[in-house]
Amino acid sequence: MSPRPAPARRYAVTALALGLLGSLAGGAWAGARPPSPPLGPATARTTRVASAAGTETPLAGYAVQSSAKVTDSPEAVSSPGYPAKGWYPAGPRSTVLAALLADGVYADPFFSTNQQKIPRADFQVPWWYRSDFSVEDTARRTYLDLSGVISAADVYVNGHRAATAADVTGAYTRHELDVTSLVRPGTNTVALRVRPNDPNADLTMGWIDWLQPPPDRNMGIVRDVLVRRGGPVALRDAHVITKLAVPSLASADLTVKAQARNDTGTPVTAEVTGRIGATAFTRRVPLAAHETKTVAFSPADTPGLHLTSPKVWWPAGMGGQPLYTLDLTASVAGTTSDTAHASFGIRDVRAPLDADGARQYRINGRKLLIKGGGWSPDEFLRWDRGYAEDRLKYAVDLGLNTIRLEGHLEPDEFFDLADRYGILTLPGWECCDKWEGQVNGSETGDKWTEADYPVAQASMAAEAARLRDHPSVISFLIGSDFAPDARIEKTYLDALKAADWPDPVVSAASDNSSPRLGGSGMKMTGPYDWVPPGYWYAKREGGATGFNSETSAGPSIPTLDTLHRMMTPAELDTLWRNPDDRQYHRSPSPVFGTLKIYDAALTGRYGAPKSLADYVRKAQLAQYENVRAQFEAYGRNATDTSKPSTGVIHWMFNSGWTSLHWQLTDRYLDQGGAYFGAKKANEPLHIQYSYDNRSVVVVNHHHTSATGLTARATLFDPDGTQRYDRTVTGLTVPGDGAHGTALTLPSSVSGLSSTYLLRLELTGEDGREVSRNVYWLSTRPDTLDWSGTTWYYTPTTGYADLTGLASMAQAPVSATAATRSSDGTSTTTVTLRNTGSGKTPALLTDVHLVDARGEPVLPVRWSDNEVSLWPGESVTLTATFRTADLHGSAPGVRVAGWNTPERTVPAA
């Protein structure tokens, strides 16, 4: 977010493997006192460590307990056989609070204000993490590989201190401890005394104003702790540098690099061999005692590393996502000493500044408009691969191509999934805490001390090494709201250079500069709260020009199904009745604590809500039209010759908890107006209306031109009376995001009501409909007070009159549905028809797949949804989902719309 006079910002997370969604709830909260421990020992199961050289085994889990309750010495706690009586079991990647939630200590923190009842004082002291592992063969060397410690930890192995918290500090740093001399045959113990986290004092993770921050502030271990085995020579830092011929894509040069390290006190010669596909290579590497050498293979010495006709990796919608694999082995005297592996893709990323100073990304020589969303992990940093995969599939379904991660950089599996699905990622450091404390003036975050610079450099080095081979990663943002100063910038850039970082480095997500990198080419001008749809078309502030790194119209009220899962009846009553009341599920920020601005617009444009259901139905219309306009405006302006748009990140893609703002999909993966507005706007070939000049344009995101198109625009009163109709044939629109103007609607139409509907239809050469878009508009425009613009919104001084929608007659919609299943996946086909005998259309008809109890089946991917039908019109939709998510129930389809009564029909 942009600079502002008072602290008011966001908050986020990373991971554990505990199961999807419902795993949060447990037993009832017992009151404002420390949690009662379980009765018996809670020692995590012993991890059996493989003996083979080159293996790495993650610790399977821990027993955890507050240091306030542990009176034994660290030497005793870290010794095998210690009873750990009354300790809590924890997963292999678990914050303290995540473990307590999984153990049922507290009630679901995502419901109501339960989280407020969790005593924060319990997490202001260190907590012990204890795990046992067994080793059969101690002839090999043994290492502990630690990362993801929040915020720091003293490390003990078998009663001996292996590292101090001064060394193992920072959520992103990586530490390898040689514990060969401490390990013995049989059971071994590692214990970590984890320090409390303070995002303003530590280079870790915080939540700013995204959600109510967790009481433990995410203290714990959120990435795997690995036990590595090896021989005398270790292979580390294996990676592949790719150079693709652009624009021909006809060849690529690969350079393989790794560090060979002699961990013994005598000289050795290692045989390093490798393979990529059919290309094999080898080299003898003499190493002095404790010497490390860089081993490199390139086309100059290995011709097979010059590839002709390489398999090129593309973002989703632009091509395929092929990946290559590197395998390396170091042998000494004919015996394997270590192995290393890496997956990589071949692609070229460049991001120069355009003539207006905006950053313009090019993938494999082709320009693309970055269309993305801000990613939030789970609030308690619990990692669930399936849940992450479902959200990334949603991103593809929405036509997005990018996810931005502001801090809270997810585990390796996240980037593996992004590679697989073709979702570009923009990782970077976060704002509004210690990461920018040195440069952000009076905002939160302590100034840096000398001890922080090596932690920052180690963090950058570790993340660069982890992310550089992922083709989905296209940049690293070393600043967010602010750019680093010269010393911090050098700290980061030196680490990136040493890691052979291949992609553009950006100084900030805001319009700031750093000494060496210069201007960011990005803007962070908001808005973050409600603005009208027409706002996005102005080429100023947050409007569709340049690269907007985080922006949206703020609140995103979820569906009734989700609201009932997250709030009490009393809270729901307050939600729609009292705009000035603070909403716990919005934000801890004083700026974003209420829905006052949003509710005023909802009432001003649509009329005062009459009930919770009426409030939610109006919210879905408002969110559909606003999110659609945001993406449509940026899409239309992408190929403009003057001040084009180059990127937009919707703030946000999702929320880490049950939220009332900043989300295209909610915590439970339900979909409403915001989701389907984005999906409509990002169609590959799309017809749309321009709020600024009334033009009807066609945007073509395909690579090839679209020819022989026919565009039709029709205006209606809310009762269905037709007032205007025009058809234009023979349209041709170039590809790669270009647009063509089909027609411009007249400034006035005789007899048109103050509230009116616009139906746009685009058909191909074969006469089939390829895009359809329906708008609800007003002859009275929204008016903005640009002079009153703040960092988070521009005030609206006059609202469009959409109250005429309330007069629409009921429109009956029939529905028939059937489901077929195969290989664990089901597809429900739904046909909707407006069976009304009059002229009134059925506006924004929503279809939800439900189980026998009437609850949504989620996740689900619809071909289209929230559709509008005129009398006699029909549409066939498909919904794809996991058969197991029905839990043995027969599926049903619930149909409801703005002016269509709700009904559910069987879909078996």
XYZ file of N, CA and C in Angstrom, residues 116-252:
411
model
N -10.422 -13.603 19.586
C -10.137 -12.620 20.621
C -9.989 -13.264 21.992
N -10.583 -14.425 22.155
C -10.596 -15.075 23.469
C -9.334 -15.877 23.745
N -8.456 -16.009 22.763
C -7.220 -16.757 22.950
C -6.214 -15.859 23.661
N -5.712 -16.262 24.824
C -4.822 -15.370 25.605
C -3.481 -15.156 24.922
N -3.171 -13.915 24.615
C -1.921 -13.575 23.942
C -0.702 -13.780 24.849
N -0.908 -13.649 26.143
C 0.225 -13.751 27.057
C 0.915 -15.113 26.982
N 0.175 -16.141 26.576
C 0.769 -17.477 26.500
C 1.862 -17.572 25.455
N 1.905 -16.609 24.551
C 2.841 -16.690 23.433
C 3.924 -15.615 23.509
N 4.089 -15.044 24.670
C 5.116 -14.029 24.859
C 6.367 -14.593 25.523
N 6.426 -15.917 25.594
C 7.608 -16.624 26.090
C 8.003 -17.647 25.035
N 9.247 -18.131 25.055
C 9.625 -19.166 24.083
C 8.820 -20.445 24.275
N 8.711 -21.202 23.191
C 8.082 -22.526 23.220
C 9.103 -23.543 22.724
N 9.063 -24.709 23.360
C 9.917 -25.818 22.956
C 9.265 -26.646 21.857
N 10.063 -27.025 20.872
C 9.690 -28.005 19.839
C 10.666 -29.181 19.975
N 10.134 -30.369 20.081
C 10.981 -31.530 20.324
C 10.591 -32.664 19.382
N 11.610 -33.299 18.743
C 11.325 -34.378 17.805
C 12.432 -35.420 17.876
N 12.054 -36.697 17.739
C 13.013 -37.797 17.722
C 13.185 -38.316 16.305
N 14.411 -38.713 15.975
C 14.667 -39.389 14.704
C 15.647 -40.527 14.941
N 15.507 -41.579 14.149
C 16.381 -42.742 14.321
C 17.344 -42.850 13.152
N 18.576 -43.221 13.481
C 19.636 -43.394 12.491
C 20.261 -44.765 12.719
N 20.344 -45.557 11.672
C 20.954 -46.882 11.807
C 22.452 -46.847 11.551
N 22.866 -46.073 10.567
C 24.254 -46.075 10.117
C 24.879 -44.717 10.412
N 25.814 -44.660 11.333
C 26.462 -43.384 11.654
C 27.784 -43.206 10.908
N 28.067 -44.122 9.978
C 29.283 -43.965 9.195
C 29.180 -42.786 8.240
N 27.965 -42.462 7.843
C 27.769 -41.317 6.944
C 27.651 -40.029 7.757
N 27.821 -38.936 7.053
C 27.671 -37.631 7.692
C 26.184 -37.303 7.803
N 25.852 -36.542 8.849
C 24.457 -36.173 9.104
C 24.371 -34.666 9.303
N 23.405 -34.052 8.624
C 23.209 -32.615 8.695
C 21.749 -32.317 9.054
N 21.545 -31.246 9.766
C 20.210 -30.697 9.970
C 20.067 -29.477 9.076
N 19.023 -29.450 8.278
C 18.728 -28.325 7.392
C 17.486 -27.639 7.939
N 17.664 -26.411 8.429
C 16.558 -25.689 9.061
C 16.210 -24.440 8.274
N 14.916 -24.201 8.085
C 14.418 -22.929 7.571
C 12.994 -22.762 8.085
N 12.444 -21.583 7.901
C 11.064 -21.354 8.316
C 10.873 -21.257 9.812
N 11.897 -20.795 10.533
C 11.785 -20.628 11.986
C 11.319 -19.205 12.277
N 10.223 -19.087 12.990
C 9.653 -17.768 13.306
C 9.597 -17.610 14.824
N 10.392 -16.701 15.421
C 11.305 -15.804 14.722
C 12.754 -16.251 14.796
N 13.110 -17.028 15.832
C 14.482 -17.500 16.012
C 14.445 -18.685 16.968
N 15.529 -19.479 16.974
C 15.520 -20.651 17.843
C 16.926 -21.062 18.239
N 17.065 -21.455 19.518
C 18.232 -22.198 19.964
C 18.006 -23.657 19.593
N 19.043 -24.311 19.067
C 18.904 -25.681 18.572
C 19.797 -26.605 19.397
N 19.189 -27.696 19.862
C 19.911 -28.686 20.656
C 19.738 -30.056 20.016
N 20.813 -30.848 20.048
C 20.772 -32.219 19.546
C 21.408 -33.132 20.588
N 20.621 -34.108 21.044
C 21.125 -35.110 21.993
C 21.855 -34.484 23.177
N 21.230 -33.461 23.745
C 21.776 -32.842 24.946
C 22.864 -31.824 24.721
N 23.173 -31.490 23.479
C 24.219 -30.528 23.160
C 23.639 -29.381 22.325
N 24.091 -28.179 22.609
C 23.635 -27.040 21.809
C 24.345 -27.050 20.468
N 23.557 -27.048 19.388
C 24.113 -27.074 18.035
C 24.131 -25.699 17.388
N 23.267 -24.797 17.850
C 23.218 -23.435 17.303
C 22.432 -22.556 18.264
N 22.704 -21.271 18.216
C 21.993 -20.325 19.076
C 20.956 -19.561 18.266
N 20.046 -18.928 18.986
C 19.015 -18.124 18.331
C 19.606 -16.936 17.594
N 20.783 -16.494 17.983
C 21.445 -15.407 17.249
C 21.832 -15.849 15.850
N 22.029 -17.158 15.685
C 22.393 -17.690 14.368
C 21.166 -18.135 13.588
N 20.271 -18.878 14.229
C 19.072 -19.394 13.551
C 17.953 -18.394 13.768
N 17.959 -17.355 12.973
C 16.977 -16.282 13.109
C 16.479 -15.862 11.738
N 15.200 -15.513 11.660
C 14.615 -15.076 10.395
C 13.781 -16.154 9.745
N 12.580 -15.792 9.313
C 11.657 -16.772 8.741
C 12.144 -17.347 7.427
N 13.029 -16.637 6.724
C 13.418 -17.055 5.373
C 14.857 -17.541 5.279
N 15.621 -17.421 6.346
C 17.006 -17.868 6.301
C 17.059 -19.396 6.305
N 18.162 -19.938 5.798
C 18.340 -21.389 5.761
C 19.665 -21.724 6.428
N 19.630 -22.759 7.248
C 20.805 -23.090 8.052
C 21.079 -24.583 7.944
N 22.329 -24.910 7.648
C 22.750 -26.306 7.636
C 23.709 -26.531 8.795
N 23.348 -27.434 9.694
C 24.174 -27.752 10.845
C 24.746 -29.153 10.664
N 26.053 -29.263 10.725
C 26.701 -30.567 10.660
C 26.658 -31.174 12.062
N 25.813 -32.176 12.234
C 25.618 -32.789 13.552
C 26.175 -34.209 13.577
N 27.088 -34.503 12.645
C 27.648 -35.861 12.559
C 28.211 -36.324 13.891
N 28.927 -35.442 14.568
C 29.578 -35.838 15.824
C 28.595 -36.026 16.969
N 27.371 -35.522 16.824
C 26.374 -35.608 17.893
C 25.417 -36.769 17.720
N 25.359 -37.317 16.513
C 24.367 -38.356 16.204
C 24.914 -39.721 16.595
N 24.037 -40.569 17.108
C 24.425 -41.920 17.515
C 23.444 -42.916 16.913
N 23.821 -44.181 16.841
C 22.880 -45.185 16.325
C 21.638 -45.268 17.206
N 20.492 -45.479 16.565
C 19.236 -45.561 17.304
C 18.541 -44.223 17.357
N 17.917 -43.939 18.503
C 17.094 -42.736 18.633
C 17.932 -41.510 18.963
N 17.650 -40.437 18.244
C 18.279 -39.141 18.471
C 17.185 -38.098 18.663
N 17.540 -37.023 19.320
C 16.544 -35.982 19.610
C 17.056 -34.626 19.158
N 16.195 -33.882 18.483
C 16.466 -32.476 18.195
C 15.403 -31.652 18.914
N 15.822 -30.605 19.590
C 14.893 -29.724 20.298
C 15.225 -28.287 19.949
N 14.181 -27.517 19.680
C 14.346 -26.107 19.322
C 13.559 -25.256 20.312
N 14.213 -24.303 20.913
C 13.532 -23.349 21.782
C 13.243 -22.114 20.934
N 12.002 -22.004 20.492
C 11.602 -20.987 19.522
C 11.206 -19.705 20.242
N 11.782 -18.609 19.802
C 11.523 -17.309 20.428
C 10.203 -16.713 19.928
N 9.556 -15.875 20.743
C 8.348 -15.170 20.284
C 8.647 -14.311 19.062
N 7.621 -14.099 18.260
C 7.770 -13.313 17.032
C 7.243 -11.906 17.229
N 7.961 -10.938 16.719
C 7.504 -9.549 16.687
C 7.831 -8.997 15.311
N 6.838 -8.914 14.409
C 7.113 -8.461 13.039
C 7.731 -7.075 12.958
N 7.539 -6.251 13.987
C 8.143 -4.929 13.958
C 9.607 -4.949 14.374
N 10.024 -6.035 15.034
C 11.399 -6.122 15.508
C 12.206 -7.189 14.792
N 11.524 -8.126 14.114
C 12.193 -9.272 13.509
C 11.930 -9.315 12.001
N 12.892 -9.805 11.244
C 12.720 -9.969 9.797
C 11.999 -11.292 9.544
N 10.703 -11.276 9.832
C 9.909 -12.504 9.725
C 8.650 -12.226 8.911
N 7.484 -12.425 9.523
C 6.211 -12.228 8.828
C 5.229 -11.529 9.750
N 4.394 -10.673 9.169
C 3.328 -10.004 9.897
C 2.098 -9.887 9.025
N 1.053 -9.271 9.568
C -0.235 -9.285 8.860
C -0.790 -7.908 8.518
N -0.201 -6.854 8.967
C -0.630 -5.492 8.679
C -2.136 -5.377 8.859
N -2.891 -5.025 7.810
C -4.341 -4.843 7.979
C -5.149 -5.857 7.177
N -4.540 -6.996 6.832
C -5.269 -7.984 6.043
C -6.366 -8.652 6.857
N -6.076 -8.945 8.119
C -7.001 -9.695 8.969
C -6.612 -9.471 10.421
N -7.414 -10.005 11.340
C -7.058 -9.915 12.752
C -5.850 -10.817 13.007
N -4.733 -10.240 13.460
C -3.499 -11.033 13.572
C -3.623 -12.152 14.594
N -2.972 -13.281 14.352
C -3.061 -14.408 15.281
C -2.397 -14.075 16.611
N -2.959 -14.547 17.716
C -2.408 -14.200 19.031
C -0.966 -14.634 19.236
N -0.532 -15.709 18.559
C 0.864 -16.133 18.715
C 1.791 -15.456 17.730
N 1.246 -14.634 16.869
C 2.001 -13.935 15.824
C 2.848 -14.916 15.011
N 2.296 -16.116 14.858
C 2.872 -17.147 13.979
C 4.217 -17.693 14.448
N 4.509 -17.597 15.742
C 5.757 -18.190 16.209
C 5.721 -19.702 15.996
N 6.827 -20.262 15.542
C 6.869 -21.696 15.318
C 7.828 -22.069 14.207
N 7.597 -23.229 13.615
C 8.425 -23.758 12.526
C 7.499 -24.089 11.364
N 7.617 -23.343 10.258
C 6.634 -23.452 9.194
C 7.183 -24.028 7.898
N 8.412 -24.518 7.927
C 8.943 -25.281 6.805
C 9.593 -26.537 7.355
N 9.833 -27.496 6.485
C 10.397 -28.762 6.931
C 11.790 -28.577 7.524
N 12.035 -29.275 8.624
C 13.392 -29.465 9.114
C 13.858 -30.802 8.561
N 14.955 -30.783 7.807
C 15.415 -31.962 7.084
C 16.640 -32.571 7.757
N 16.692 -33.896 7.754
C 17.893 -34.612 8.155
C 18.537 -35.138 6.875
N 19.720 -34.645 6.546
C 20.425 -35.040 5.327
C 21.524 -36.039 5.679
N 21.717 -36.982 4.764
C 22.817 -37.943 4.917
C 23.744 -37.825 3.712
N 25.028 -38.005 3.948
C 25.970 -37.886 2.849
C 27.321 -38.473 3.177
N 28.171 -38.501 2.152
C 29.528 -38.987 2.300
C 30.510 -37.852 2.474
N 31.754 -38.056 2.094
C 32.786 -37.028 2.328
C 32.580 -35.751 1.530
N 31.951 -35.861 0.358
C 31.738 -34.678 -0.485
C 30.243 -34.402 -0.599
N 29.867 -33.177 -0.301
C 28.470 -32.758 -0.380
C 28.248 -31.931 -1.639
N 27.104 -32.139 -2.279
C 26.671 -31.294 -3.393
C 25.623 -30.319 -2.872
N 25.840 -29.070 -3.121
C 24.879 -28.057 -2.690
C 24.677 -27.041 -3.817
N 23.550 -26.331 -3.737
C 23.293 -25.184 -4.621
C 23.228 -25.577 -6.096
N 22.713 -26.754 -6.393
C 22.589 -27.166 -7.798
C 21.485 -26.371 -8.482
N 21.775 -25.849 -9.669
C 20.770 -25.107 -10.418
C 21.165 -25.033 -11.883
N 20.223 -24.585 -12.692
C 20.429 -24.499 -14.137
C 20.122 -23.076 -14.600
N 21.073 -22.495 -15.290
C 20.871 -21.176 -15.900
C 20.468 -21.394 -17.352
N 19.358 -20.824 -17.759
C 18.862 -21.030 -19.119
C 18.936 -19.723 -19.903
N 19.302 -19.854 -21.178
C 19.308 -18.697 -22.080
C 18.593 -19.100 -23.353
N 17.397 -18.563 -23.526
C 16.534 -18.894 -24.654
C 16.728 -17.881 -25.773
N 16.835 -18.367 -26.998
C 16.920 -17.466 -28.153
C 15.566 -16.811 -28.368
N 15.536 -15.489 -28.306
C 14.303 -14.714 -28.453
C 14.506 -13.719 -29.581
N 13.584 -13.612 -30.509
C 12.216 -14.155 -30.463
C 12.021 -15.492 -31.167
N 13.078 -16.063 -31.710
C 12.887 -17.262 -32.535
C 12.471 -18.471 -31.714
N 12.940 -18.559 -30.464
C 12.688 -19.713 -29.586
C 13.243 -21.000 -30.188
N 14.192 -20.859 -31.101
C 14.701 -22.022 -31.836
C 15.760 -22.788 -31.063
N 16.384 -22.164 -30.075
C 17.440 -22.849 -29.341
C 17.530 -22.286 -27.931
N 18.213 -23.042 -27.097
C 18.443 -22.598 -25.722
C 19.765 -23.166 -25.239
